[in-house]
Amino acid sequence: MRVALAHDYLTQHGGAERVALLLTRIFPGAPLYTSVYSSGSTYEGFKDVEVRTSRLQRVGAFRRDPRLALLALPHAWRSMHVADADVVIASSTGWSHGISVPAHTRKVVYCHNPPRWLYQPGDYMPNRYLRGVVSAATPYLKGWDRSAAASADLYVVNSTSVARRVKAAYGIEAEVLHPPVAMDADAEQEPVPGIEPGYWLTIARGRGYKNTQAVIDGTRALPGARLVIAGSASRELGAGEDHVSAVGIVSDAQLRWLYANARGLVSVSQEDFGLTPLEANAFGTPVAVLRAGGFLDSTAEGVSGTFIEAPTANAVRDTLRDFPEFTPELVRKHAANFSEDVFSARLREIASFALV
């Protein structure tokens, strides 16, 4: 079985990109099609993969922010043709499901979410100009998006929440296959200079739906609380906050250390699935996350963490003030339920089934 892979764009350190990188390990040697690729802005592992980009790769602004290519992306994906595969597996948040395949090739979509830029533009695009472009182009973009979804032979989603959204957007009943914990808790750790254990940890990539400001404000209201923010937007968000240590983008070894030495991971983002709670759990670290979206699938209340009832500073403060003790062994056991072996075996079965 010849497999090719596709992912929207490789320009950030996100959960969807971790899954795309995992796909390259499950199907070694498979080419990976993407619209734009910035090797310095995403995971280093992609440097070992045959990455095939679209014509948009030539434009530096699009590599820095693919959202600027909004109206060009449908044509870019239609123009990318796969000629040497029996099955294409598209890791999609709104674009790669539109890749063109010949009649003899089957297309399996692993959907992280129907496109936020189309169905939730206020959350995904705080820029007023981009929201205006999306609004004006919505009929065209929705038509393309639904046609792209209909071109798939099989649809698989990462959470029950996303399954409901896929049903609402496309009328497609999709199988739920949770992504695995892709971070090896036994691998090398590297301390982050200037950080002492016992902090609250949050990950910030800077888009509105991450709601990091509520975590900053909520922890500020807790006497003695320290917050570490990691991620591309951490320095901007943490500026001027005495209780915040903003460490920016860290290596995987440093991220492992941050997970292992945190009192807990905190997130009130609207996640499709949300891998970070499970990554923290793999180190025995509990979580406090929003009672919504994919966190309902990835968090076992009272076992691996607790829920925050609203994405507000007061809700964060109240939850962390009363944060209970958890048993690290049980927290790690919960994360083990989301294993790479289970995910890999089922995805191979799905790819084979698509050929029947």
PDB file of C-alpha atoms in Angstrom, residues 59-260:
ATOM      1  CA  VAL A  59       5.780  34.068  -1.060  1.00  0.00           C
ATOM      2  CA  GLY A  60       7.555  34.844   2.206  1.00  0.00           C
ATOM      3  CA  ALA A  61       4.534  36.550   3.774  1.00  0.00           C
ATOM      4  CA  PHE A  62       2.469  33.385   3.314  1.00  0.00           C
ATOM      5  CA  ARG A  63       5.137  31.285   5.031  1.00  0.00           C
ATOM      6  CA  ARG A  64       5.040  33.671   7.987  1.00  0.00           C
ATOM      7  CA  ASP A  65       1.218  33.702   8.225  1.00  0.00           C
ATOM      8  CA  PRO A  66      -0.765  31.371   5.936  1.00  0.00           C
ATOM      9  CA  ARG A  67      -3.980  33.189   6.850  1.00  0.00           C
ATOM     10  CA  LEU A  68      -2.846  35.965   4.513  1.00  0.00           C
ATOM     11  CA  ALA A  69      -3.222  33.470   1.655  1.00  0.00           C
ATOM     12  CA  LEU A  70      -6.849  32.772   2.518  1.00  0.00           C
ATOM     13  CA  LEU A  71      -8.319  33.318  -0.945  1.00  0.00           C
ATOM     14  CA  ALA A  72      -5.399  31.627  -2.702  1.00  0.00           C
ATOM     15  CA  LEU A  73      -5.389  28.426  -0.651  1.00  0.00           C
ATOM     16  CA  PRO A  74      -8.368  26.678  -2.326  1.00  0.00           C
ATOM     17  CA  HIS A  75      -6.704  26.937  -5.734  1.00  0.00           C
ATOM     18  CA  ALA A  76      -3.331  25.952  -4.275  1.00  0.00           C
ATOM     19  CA  TRP A  77      -4.756  22.707  -2.912  1.00  0.00           C
ATOM     20  CA  ARG A  78      -6.724  21.969  -6.082  1.00  0.00           C
ATOM     21  CA  SER A  79      -3.482  22.407  -8.016  1.00  0.00           C
ATOM     22  CA  MET A  80      -1.556  19.888  -5.906  1.00  0.00           C
ATOM     23  CA  HIS A  81      -1.880  16.486  -7.569  1.00  0.00           C
ATOM     24  CA  VAL A  82      -0.922  13.177  -6.000  1.00  0.00           C
ATOM     25  CA  ALA A  83       0.073  10.646  -8.619  1.00  0.00           C
ATOM     26  CA  ASP A  84       2.052   7.989  -6.749  1.00  0.00           C
ATOM     27  CA  ALA A  85      -0.174   6.766  -3.913  1.00  0.00           C
ATOM     28  CA  ASP A  86      -2.994   4.320  -3.302  1.00  0.00           C
ATOM     29  CA  VAL A  87      -4.207   6.254  -0.246  1.00  0.00           C
ATOM     30  CA  VAL A  88      -3.804   9.872   0.815  1.00  0.00           C
ATOM     31  CA  ILE A  89      -4.243  10.650   4.513  1.00  0.00           C
ATOM     32  CA  ALA A  90      -4.991  14.345   4.985  1.00  0.00           C
ATOM     33  CA  SER A  91      -4.459  15.890   8.418  1.00  0.00           C
ATOM     34  CA  SER A  92      -6.841  18.809   8.115  1.00  0.00           C
ATOM     35  CA  THR A  93      -8.074  21.868   9.959  1.00  0.00           C
ATOM     36  CA  GLY A  94      -9.611  23.253   6.803  1.00  0.00           C
ATOM     37  CA  TRP A  95      -7.382  22.959   3.748  1.00  0.00           C
ATOM     38  CA  SER A  96      -5.624  19.679   3.046  1.00  0.00           C
ATOM     39  CA  HIS A  97      -8.925  17.808   2.653  1.00  0.00           C
ATOM     40  CA  GLY A  98      -9.156  19.621  -0.694  1.00  0.00           C
ATOM     41  CA  ILE A  99      -6.055  18.015  -2.201  1.00  0.00           C
ATOM     42  CA  SER A 100      -6.625  16.577  -5.680  1.00  0.00           C
ATOM     43  CA  VAL A 101      -6.253  12.817  -6.079  1.00  0.00           C
ATOM     44  CA  PRO A 102      -6.725  10.622  -9.173  1.00  0.00           C
ATOM     45  CA  ALA A 103      -9.685   8.285  -9.516  1.00  0.00           C
ATOM     46  CA  HIS A 104      -7.750   5.212  -8.357  1.00  0.00           C
ATOM     47  CA  THR A 105      -6.513   6.906  -5.155  1.00  0.00           C
ATOM     48  CA  ARG A 106      -8.545   6.921  -1.962  1.00  0.00           C
ATOM     49  CA  LYS A 107      -8.647   9.918   0.385  1.00  0.00           C
ATOM     50  CA  VAL A 108      -8.907   9.565   4.169  1.00  0.00           C
ATOM     51  CA  VAL A 109      -9.341  12.801   6.127  1.00  0.00           C
ATOM     52  CA  TYR A 110      -8.196  13.021   9.738  1.00  0.00           C
ATOM     53  CA  CYS A 111     -10.072  16.162  10.759  1.00  0.00           C
ATOM     54  CA  HIS A 112      -8.903  18.211  13.731  1.00  0.00           C
ATOM     55  CA  ASN A 113     -11.854  20.600  13.253  1.00  0.00           C
ATOM     56  CA  PRO A 114     -13.920  22.090  10.434  1.00  0.00           C
ATOM     57  CA  PRO A 115     -12.149  25.342   9.516  1.00  0.00           C
ATOM     58  CA  ARG A 116     -12.242  27.861  12.331  1.00  0.00           C
ATOM     59  CA  TRP A 117     -11.455  30.632   9.868  1.00  0.00           C
ATOM     60  CA  LEU A 118     -14.806  29.903   8.221  1.00  0.00           C
ATOM     61  CA  TYR A 119     -17.128  28.794  11.031  1.00  0.00           C
ATOM     62  CA  GLN A 120     -15.544  30.650  13.979  1.00  0.00           C
ATOM     63  CA  PRO A 121     -13.768  33.657  12.404  1.00  0.00           C
ATOM     64  CA  GLY A 122     -14.162  35.882  15.468  1.00  0.00           C
ATOM     65  CA  ASP A 123     -12.127  33.448  17.563  1.00  0.00           C
ATOM     66  CA  TYR A 124      -9.535  32.593  14.935  1.00  0.00           C
ATOM     67  CA  MET A 125      -9.043  35.972  13.241  1.00  0.00           C
ATOM     68  CA  PRO A 126      -8.878  38.939  15.607  1.00  0.00           C
ATOM     69  CA  ASN A 127      -7.651  41.048  12.681  1.00  0.00           C
ATOM     70  CA  ARG A 128     -10.653  43.058  11.450  1.00  0.00           C
ATOM     71  CA  TYR A 129      -9.398  43.115   7.855  1.00  0.00           C
ATOM     72  CA  LEU A 130      -9.094  39.319   7.684  1.00  0.00           C
ATOM     73  CA  ARG A 131     -12.548  38.895   9.213  1.00  0.00           C
ATOM     74  CA  GLY A 132     -13.912  41.236   6.550  1.00  0.00           C
ATOM     75  CA  VAL A 133     -12.301  39.201   3.781  1.00  0.00           C
ATOM     76  CA  VAL A 134     -13.727  35.976   5.201  1.00  0.00           C
ATOM     77  CA  SER A 135     -17.187  37.501   5.536  1.00  0.00           C
ATOM     78  CA  ALA A 136     -17.214  38.702   1.928  1.00  0.00           C
ATOM     79  CA  ALA A 137     -15.883  35.401   0.606  1.00  0.00           C
ATOM     80  CA  THR A 138     -17.944  33.104   2.847  1.00  0.00           C
ATOM     81  CA  PRO A 139     -20.297  31.744   0.135  1.00  0.00           C
ATOM     82  CA  TYR A 140     -17.341  30.812  -2.096  1.00  0.00           C
ATOM     83  CA  LEU A 141     -15.251  29.398   0.754  1.00  0.00           C
ATOM     84  CA  LYS A 142     -18.091  27.338   2.230  1.00  0.00           C
ATOM     85  CA  GLY A 143     -18.884  25.927  -1.184  1.00  0.00           C
ATOM     86  CA  TRP A 144     -15.266  24.911  -1.684  1.00  0.00           C
ATOM     87  CA  ASP A 145     -14.990  23.524   1.848  1.00  0.00           C
ATOM     88  CA  ARG A 146     -18.080  21.334   1.543  1.00  0.00           C
ATOM     89  CA  SER A 147     -16.997  20.089  -1.862  1.00  0.00           C
ATOM     90  CA  ALA A 148     -13.589  19.211  -0.424  1.00  0.00           C
ATOM     91  CA  ALA A 149     -15.202  17.331   2.471  1.00  0.00           C
ATOM     92  CA  ALA A 150     -17.477  15.424   0.085  1.00  0.00           C
ATOM     93  CA  SER A 151     -14.446  14.288  -1.934  1.00  0.00           C
ATOM     94  CA  ALA A 152     -13.172  12.149   0.957  1.00  0.00           C
ATOM     95  CA  ASP A 153     -13.759   8.414   1.008  1.00  0.00           C
ATOM     96  CA  LEU A 154     -13.553   8.250   4.813  1.00  0.00           C
ATOM     97  CA  TYR A 155     -13.730  10.912   7.526  1.00  0.00           C
ATOM     98  CA  VAL A 156     -12.083  10.437  10.906  1.00  0.00           C
ATOM     99  CA  VAL A 157     -12.092  13.034  13.708  1.00  0.00           C
ATOM    100  CA  ASN A 158     -10.095  13.602  16.873  1.00  0.00           C
ATOM    101  CA  SER A 159     -12.927  14.055  19.414  1.00  0.00           C
ATOM    102  CA  THR A 160     -16.655  13.689  19.967  1.00  0.00           C
ATOM    103  CA  SER A 161     -16.958  17.472  19.939  1.00  0.00           C
ATOM    104  CA  VAL A 162     -15.437  17.649  16.461  1.00  0.00           C
ATOM    105  CA  ALA A 163     -17.623  14.746  15.317  1.00  0.00           C
ATOM    106  CA  ARG A 164     -20.673  16.872  16.119  1.00  0.00           C
ATOM    107  CA  ARG A 165     -19.213  19.842  14.223  1.00  0.00           C
ATOM    108  CA  VAL A 166     -18.430  17.690  11.176  1.00  0.00           C
ATOM    109  CA  LYS A 167     -21.979  16.340  11.216  1.00  0.00           C
ATOM    110  CA  ALA A 168     -23.386  19.881  11.405  1.00  0.00           C
ATOM    111  CA  ALA A 169     -21.092  21.302   8.710  1.00  0.00           C
ATOM    112  CA  TYR A 170     -21.054  18.448   6.197  1.00  0.00           C
ATOM    113  CA  GLY A 171     -23.691  15.899   7.181  1.00  0.00           C
ATOM    114  CA  ILE A 172     -20.915  13.309   7.575  1.00  0.00           C
ATOM    115  CA  GLU A 173     -20.896  10.681  10.331  1.00  0.00           C
ATOM    116  CA  ALA A 174     -17.232  10.386  11.311  1.00  0.00           C
ATOM    117  CA  GLU A 175     -15.355   7.858  13.407  1.00  0.00           C
ATOM    118  CA  VAL A 176     -13.639   9.270  16.511  1.00  0.00           C
ATOM    119  CA  LEU A 177      -9.966   8.361  16.839  1.00  0.00           C
ATOM    120  CA  HIS A 178      -8.266  10.274  19.626  1.00  0.00           C
ATOM    121  CA  PRO A 179      -4.728  11.440  18.853  1.00  0.00           C
ATOM    122  CA  PRO A 180      -2.075   9.895  21.070  1.00  0.00           C
ATOM    123  CA  VAL A 181       0.371  11.382  23.504  1.00  0.00           C
ATOM    124  CA  ALA A 182       3.290  11.989  21.167  1.00  0.00           C
ATOM    125  CA  MET A 183       5.744  13.141  23.831  1.00  0.00           C
ATOM    126  CA  ASP A 184       8.049  10.548  25.405  1.00  0.00           C
ATOM    127  CA  ALA A 185       8.018  11.116  29.160  1.00  0.00           C
ATOM    128  CA  ASP A 186      11.174   9.020  29.552  1.00  0.00           C
ATOM    129  CA  ALA A 187      13.258  11.084  27.150  1.00  0.00           C
ATOM    130  CA  GLU A 188      15.877  13.641  28.152  1.00  0.00           C
ATOM    131  CA  GLN A 189      14.814  16.744  30.072  1.00  0.00           C
ATOM    132  CA  GLU A 190      16.551  20.113  30.036  1.00  0.00           C
ATOM    133  CA  PRO A 191      15.873  22.625  32.834  1.00  0.00           C
ATOM    134  CA  VAL A 192      14.670  26.054  31.783  1.00  0.00           C
ATOM    135  CA  PRO A 193      17.019  28.689  33.254  1.00  0.00           C
ATOM    136  CA  GLY A 194      15.523  30.829  35.989  1.00  0.00           C
ATOM    137  CA  ILE A 195      12.473  28.620  36.614  1.00  0.00           C
ATOM    138  CA  GLU A 196      11.945  26.874  39.949  1.00  0.00           C
ATOM    139  CA  PRO A 197       9.528  23.907  40.288  1.00  0.00           C
ATOM    140  CA  GLY A 198       6.007  24.356  41.646  1.00  0.00           C
ATOM    141  CA  TYR A 199       4.539  26.804  39.106  1.00  0.00           C
ATOM    142  CA  TRP A 200       1.343  26.735  37.098  1.00  0.00           C
ATOM    143  CA  LEU A 201       2.024  26.136  33.402  1.00  0.00           C
ATOM    144  CA  THR A 202       0.102  27.263  30.332  1.00  0.00           C
ATOM    145  CA  ILE A 203       0.903  27.089  26.619  1.00  0.00           C
ATOM    146  CA  ALA A 204       0.199  30.143  24.455  1.00  0.00           C
ATOM    147  CA  ARG A 205       0.258  30.401  20.671  1.00  0.00           C
ATOM    148  CA  GLY A 206      -1.466  33.783  20.640  1.00  0.00           C
ATOM    149  CA  ARG A 207      -4.767  33.208  18.871  1.00  0.00           C
ATOM    150  CA  GLY A 208      -7.895  34.502  20.509  1.00  0.00           C
ATOM    151  CA  TYR A 209      -9.430  31.143  21.264  1.00  0.00           C
ATOM    152  CA  LYS A 210      -6.519  30.242  23.537  1.00  0.00           C
ATOM    153  CA  ASN A 211      -7.839  32.701  26.214  1.00  0.00           C
ATOM    154  CA  THR A 212      -4.441  32.989  27.879  1.00  0.00           C
ATOM    155  CA  GLN A 213      -5.236  36.370  29.417  1.00  0.00           C
ATOM    156  CA  ALA A 214      -7.842  34.773  31.683  1.00  0.00           C
ATOM    157  CA  VAL A 215      -5.148  32.448  33.049  1.00  0.00           C
ATOM    158  CA  ILE A 216      -2.790  35.385  33.644  1.00  0.00           C
ATOM    159  CA  ASP A 217      -5.460  37.397  35.448  1.00  0.00           C
ATOM    160  CA  GLY A 218      -6.723  34.424  37.449  1.00  0.00           C
ATOM    161  CA  THR A 219      -3.294  33.438  38.759  1.00  0.00           C
ATOM    162  CA  ARG A 220      -2.474  37.070  39.585  1.00  0.00           C
ATOM    163  CA  ALA A 221      -5.347  36.950  42.080  1.00  0.00           C
ATOM    164  CA  LEU A 222      -3.804  33.980  43.924  1.00  0.00           C
ATOM    165  CA  PRO A 223      -1.266  35.008  46.599  1.00  0.00           C
ATOM    166  CA  GLY A 224       2.136  33.521  45.857  1.00  0.00           C
ATOM    167  CA  ALA A 225       1.116  31.861  42.606  1.00  0.00           C
ATOM    168  CA  ARG A 226       3.684  31.685  39.824  1.00  0.00           C
ATOM    169  CA  LEU A 227       2.731  31.197  36.183  1.00  0.00           C
ATOM    170  CA  VAL A 228       5.037  29.984  33.427  1.00  0.00           C
ATOM    171  CA  ILE A 229       3.887  30.656  29.869  1.00  0.00           C
ATOM    172  CA  ALA A 230       5.530  28.748  27.024  1.00  0.00           C
ATOM    173  CA  GLY A 231       4.855  29.215  23.334  1.00  0.00           C
ATOM    174  CA  SER A 232       5.136  31.698  20.519  1.00  0.00           C
ATOM    175  CA  ALA A 233       2.975  34.389  22.160  1.00  0.00           C
ATOM    176  CA  SER A 234       4.269  34.008  25.708  1.00  0.00           C
ATOM    177  CA  ARG A 235       6.568  37.036  25.849  1.00  0.00           C
ATOM    178  CA  GLU A 236       3.929  39.380  24.472  1.00  0.00           C
ATOM    179  CA  LEU A 237       1.243  38.112  26.837  1.00  0.00           C
ATOM    180  CA  GLY A 238       3.462  38.010  29.916  1.00  0.00           C
ATOM    181  CA  ALA A 239       4.941  41.484  29.559  1.00  0.00           C
ATOM    182  CA  GLY A 240       4.684  43.576  32.733  1.00  0.00           C
ATOM    183  CA  GLU A 241       3.364  40.742  34.909  1.00  0.00           C
ATOM    184  CA  ASP A 242       5.477  40.184  38.031  1.00  0.00           C
ATOM    185  CA  HIS A 243       4.069  36.713  38.680  1.00  0.00           C
ATOM    186  CA  VAL A 244       4.626  35.507  35.104  1.00  0.00           C
ATOM    187  CA  SER A 245       7.728  33.927  33.578  1.00  0.00           C
ATOM    188  CA  ALA A 246       7.434  33.959  29.781  1.00  0.00           C
ATOM    189  CA  VAL A 247       9.896  31.470  28.295  1.00  0.00           C
ATOM    190  CA  GLY A 248       8.915  31.631  24.620  1.00  0.00           C
ATOM    191  CA  ILE A 249       9.286  28.664  22.287  1.00  0.00           C
ATOM    192  CA  VAL A 250      11.203  25.910  24.056  1.00  0.00           C
ATOM    193  CA  SER A 251      12.830  22.699  22.893  1.00  0.00           C
ATOM    194  CA  ASP A 252      11.063  19.383  23.443  1.00  0.00           C
ATOM    195  CA  ALA A 253      13.578  18.559  26.188  1.00  0.00           C
ATOM    196  CA  GLN A 254      12.745  21.829  27.951  1.00  0.00           C
ATOM    197  CA  LEU A 255       9.018  21.277  27.482  1.00  0.00           C
ATOM    198  CA  ARG A 256       9.339  17.866  29.101  1.00  0.00           C
ATOM    199  CA  TRP A 257      11.053  19.524  32.070  1.00  0.00           C
ATOM    200  CA  LEU A 258       8.319  22.161  32.298  1.00  0.00           C
ATOM    201  CA  TYR A 259       5.605  19.492  32.325  1.00  0.00           C
ATOM    202  CA  ALA A 260       7.432  17.366  34.897  1.00  0.00           C
TER     203      ALA A 260
END
